PDB file of C-alpha atoms in Angstrom:
ATOM      1  CA  UNK Q   1      -0.019  -0.035  -0.239  1.00 48.00           C
ATOM      2  CA  UNK Q   2       1.449   3.096  -1.093  1.00 44.00           C
ATOM      3  CA  UNK Q   3       0.784   6.754   0.456  1.00 45.00           C
ATOM      4  CA  UNK Q   4       0.182   9.103  -2.368  1.00 46.00           C
ATOM      5  CA  UNK Q   5       0.231  12.504  -1.299  1.00 46.00           C
ATOM      6  CA  UNK Q   6      -1.446  15.578  -3.398  1.00 48.00           C
ATOM      7  CA  UNK Q   7       1.090  16.664  -5.293  1.00 49.00           C
ATOM      8  CA  UNK Q   8       2.283  13.153  -6.059  1.00 49.00           C
ATOM      9  CA  UNK Q   9      -1.140  12.195  -7.970  1.00 48.00           C
ATOM     10  CA  UNK Q  10      -1.253  12.349 -11.777  1.00 47.00           C
ATOM     11  CA  UNK Q  11      -3.179  14.838 -13.350  1.00 48.00           C
ATOM     12  CA  UNK Q  12      -6.775  13.948 -14.295  1.00 50.00           C
ATOM     13  CA  UNK Q  13      -7.664  16.989 -16.854  1.00 50.00           C
ATOM     14  CA  UNK Q  14      -7.863  19.783 -14.046  1.00 49.00           C
ATOM     15  CA  UNK Q  15      -5.002  21.357 -15.006  1.00 54.00           C
ATOM     16  CA  UNK Q  16      -2.459  19.339 -12.927  1.00 51.00           C
ATOM     17  CA  UNK Q  17      -4.817  19.224  -9.990  1.00 50.00           C
ATOM     18  CA  UNK Q  18      -6.200  16.308  -8.353  1.00 53.00           C
ATOM     19  CA  UNK Q  19      -9.673  15.709  -7.990  1.00 57.00           C
ATOM     20  CA  UNK Q  20      -9.409  15.771  -4.032  1.00 59.00           C
ATOM     21  CA  UNK Q  21      -6.901  18.424  -3.803  1.00 63.00           C
ATOM     22  CA  UNK Q  22      -9.084  20.624  -6.529  1.00 77.00           C
ATOM     23  CA  UNK Q  23     -12.233  20.274  -4.444  1.00 86.00           C
ATOM     24  CA  UNK Q  24     -10.662  21.331  -1.244  1.00 87.00           C
ATOM     25  CA  UNK Q  25      -9.383  24.461  -2.650  1.00 88.00           C
ATOM     26  CA  UNK Q  26     -12.787  25.164  -4.288  1.00 91.00           C
ATOM     27  CA  UNK Q  27     -14.744  24.458  -1.287  1.00 91.00           C
ATOM     28  CA  UNK Q  28     -12.126  26.926   0.442  1.00 91.00           C
ATOM     29  CA  UNK Q  29     -12.728  29.486  -2.251  1.00 93.00           C
ATOM     30  CA  UNK Q  30     -16.378  29.240  -2.153  1.00 93.00           C
ATOM     31  CA  UNK Q  31     -16.481  29.661   1.539  1.00 94.00           C
ATOM     32  CA  UNK Q  32     -14.295  32.889   1.241  1.00 95.00           C
ATOM     33  CA  UNK Q  33     -16.639  33.949  -1.726  1.00 95.00           C
ATOM     34  CA  UNK Q  34     -19.710  33.753   0.443  1.00 95.00           C
ATOM     35  CA  UNK Q  35     -17.934  35.359   3.244  1.00 95.00           C
ATOM     36  CA  UNK Q  36     -16.841  38.095   1.243  1.00 96.00           C
ATOM     37  CA  UNK Q  37     -20.392  38.445  -0.617  1.00 96.00           C
ATOM     38  CA  UNK Q  38     -21.846  38.827   3.220  1.00 96.00           C
ATOM     39  CA  UNK Q  39     -19.445  41.385   4.117  1.00 96.00           C
ATOM     40  CA  UNK Q  40     -20.107  43.428   0.927  1.00 96.00           C
ATOM     41  CA  UNK Q  41     -23.763  43.142   1.416  1.00 95.00           C
ATOM     42  CA  UNK Q  42     -23.393  44.293   5.024  1.00 96.00           C
ATOM     43  CA  UNK Q  43     -21.026  47.328   3.585  1.00 96.00           C
ATOM     44  CA  UNK Q  44     -23.883  47.871   1.018  1.00 96.00           C
ATOM     45  CA  UNK Q  45     -26.491  48.310   3.628  1.00 96.00           C
ATOM     46  CA  UNK Q  46     -24.352  50.309   5.774  1.00 96.00           C
ATOM     47  CA  UNK Q  47     -23.683  52.948   2.957  1.00 96.00           C
ATOM     48  CA  UNK Q  48     -27.390  53.361   2.013  1.00 96.00           C
ATOM     49  CA  UNK Q  49     -28.006  54.032   5.806  1.00 96.00           C
ATOM     50  CA  UNK Q  50     -25.113  56.548   6.334  1.00 96.00           C
ATOM     51  CA  UNK Q  51     -26.501  58.130   2.887  1.00 96.00           C
ATOM     52  CA  UNK Q  52     -29.907  58.596   4.351  1.00 96.00           C
ATOM     53  CA  UNK Q  53     -28.743  59.821   7.578  1.00 97.00           C
ATOM     54  CA  UNK Q  54     -26.640  62.622   5.656  1.00 96.00           C
ATOM     55  CA  UNK Q  55     -29.481  63.575   3.669  1.00 96.00           C
ATOM     56  CA  UNK Q  56     -31.518  63.833   7.089  1.00 96.00           C
ATOM     57  CA  UNK Q  57     -28.811  65.841   8.514  1.00 96.00           C
ATOM     58  CA  UNK Q  58     -28.477  68.044   5.473  1.00 95.00           C
ATOM     59  CA  UNK Q  59     -32.158  68.704   5.503  1.00 95.00           C
ATOM     60  CA  UNK Q  60     -31.856  69.569   9.466  1.00 95.00           C
ATOM     61  CA  UNK Q  61     -29.036  71.940   8.727  1.00 94.00           C
ATOM     62  CA  UNK Q  62     -30.792  73.794   6.142  1.00 93.00           C
ATOM     63  CA  UNK Q  63     -33.832  74.037   8.364  1.00 93.00           C
ATOM     64  CA  UNK Q  64     -31.612  75.535  11.123  1.00 92.00           C
ATOM     65  CA  UNK Q  65     -29.801  77.968   8.632  1.00 92.00           C
ATOM     66  CA  UNK Q  66     -33.312  79.337   7.533  1.00 91.00           C
ATOM     67  CA  UNK Q  67     -34.147  79.571  11.526  1.00 89.00           C
ATOM     68  CA  UNK Q  68     -31.025  81.404  12.311  1.00 88.00           C
ATOM     69  CA  UNK Q  69     -31.425  83.816   9.269  1.00 90.00           C
ATOM     70  CA  UNK Q  70     -34.971  84.588  10.622  1.00 89.00           C
ATOM     71  CA  UNK Q  71     -33.501  85.024  14.048  1.00 88.00           C
ATOM     72  CA  UNK Q  72     -30.807  87.291  12.786  1.00 88.00           C
ATOM     73  CA  UNK Q  73     -33.424  89.449  10.947  1.00 88.00           C
ATOM     74  CA  UNK Q  74     -35.457  89.766  14.192  1.00 88.00           C
ATOM     75  CA  UNK Q  75     -32.481  90.814  16.118  1.00 88.00           C
ATOM     76  CA  UNK Q  76     -31.539  93.538  13.451  1.00 88.00           C
ATOM     77  CA  UNK Q  77     -35.072  94.997  13.726  1.00 88.00           C
ATOM     78  CA  UNK Q  78     -34.878  95.070  17.563  1.00 85.00           C
ATOM     79  CA  UNK Q  79     -31.366  96.518  17.443  1.00 86.00           C
ATOM     80  CA  UNK Q  80     -32.656  99.211  14.766  1.00 85.00           C
ATOM     81  CA  UNK Q  81     -35.557  99.794  17.537  1.00 82.00           C
ATOM     82  CA  UNK Q  82     -33.328 100.269  20.064  1.00 77.00           C
ATOM     83  CA  UNK Q  83     -30.971 102.742  18.017  1.00 80.00           C
ATOM     84  CA  UNK Q  84     -34.396 104.792  17.503  1.00 78.00           C
ATOM     85  CA  UNK Q  85     -35.107 104.578  21.070  1.00 70.00           C
ATOM     86  CA  UNK Q  86     -31.632 105.705  21.963  1.00 70.00           C
ATOM     87  CA  UNK Q  87     -31.700 108.714  19.739  1.00 74.00           C
ATOM     88  CA  UNK Q  88     -34.699 110.033  22.157  1.00 67.00           C
ATOM     89  CA  UNK Q  89     -34.246 111.778  25.336  1.00 67.00           C
ATOM     90  CA  UNK Q  90     -32.380 110.142  28.076  1.00 72.00           C
ATOM     91  CA  UNK Q  91     -35.035 111.060  30.775  1.00 74.00           C
ATOM     92  CA  UNK Q  92     -38.002 109.476  28.735  1.00 76.00           C
ATOM     93  CA  UNK Q  93     -35.905 105.934  28.431  1.00 73.00           C
ATOM     94  CA  UNK Q  94     -35.219 106.345  32.257  1.00 78.00           C
ATOM     95  CA  UNK Q  95     -38.839 106.818  33.107  1.00 84.00           C
ATOM     96  CA  UNK Q  96     -40.079 104.049  31.017  1.00 87.00           C
ATOM     97  CA  UNK Q  97     -37.265 101.840  32.571  1.00 87.00           C
ATOM     98  CA  UNK Q  98     -38.102 102.784  35.961  1.00 88.00           C
ATOM     99  CA  UNK Q  99     -42.125 102.215  35.196  1.00 92.00           C
ATOM    100  CA  UNK Q 100     -41.190  98.902  33.768  1.00 93.00           C
ATOM    101  CA  UNK Q 101     -39.378  97.977  36.870  1.00 93.00           C
ATOM    102  CA  UNK Q 102     -42.024  98.936  39.328  1.00 94.00           C
ATOM    103  CA  UNK Q 103     -44.712  96.999  37.328  1.00 95.00           C
ATOM    104  CA  UNK Q 104     -42.332  94.020  37.328  1.00 94.00           C
ATOM    105  CA  UNK Q 105     -41.858  94.374  41.098  1.00 93.00           C
ATOM    106  CA  UNK Q 106     -45.376  94.526  41.920  1.00 92.00           C
ATOM    107  CA  UNK Q 107     -46.133  91.557  39.746  1.00 93.00           C
ATOM    108  CA  UNK Q 108     -43.620  89.573  41.902  1.00 93.00           C
ATOM    109  CA  UNK Q 109     -44.936  90.732  44.813  1.00 90.00           C
ATOM    110  CA  UNK Q 110     -48.461  89.914  44.213  1.00 91.00           C
ATOM    111  CA  UNK Q 111     -47.409  86.375  43.131  1.00 89.00           C
ATOM    112  CA  UNK Q 112     -45.667  85.810  46.311  1.00 89.00           C
ATOM    113  CA  UNK Q 113     -48.188  87.332  48.396  1.00 85.00           C
ATOM    114  CA  UNK Q 114     -50.906  84.961  46.821  1.00 85.00           C
ATOM    115  CA  UNK Q 115     -48.840  81.914  47.767  1.00 73.00           C
TER     116      UNK Q 115
END
């Protein structure tokens, strides 16, 4: 009984590979191919999810940009009113501030008194 290794067998039409050796390599290649196919599929689904998330983030950033623009416009209008107010007499502004402060003080006093 002679022991034959994979390299010692005679070629059988499989380009120098024996049937047993070729099938081992073929099975290994199939297994690695299937593993690679599953990894590629996972990467594809992950990239699709990343693309969807990027689209959502861009939409949210666009909405935030619009909100900040409107807030900037509102602040600009408020600053314009403050400039107009500051051009008036200082005593008039001081009187308004004192009246507003007294009003706030009485409102807070009234709220505390009701407790």
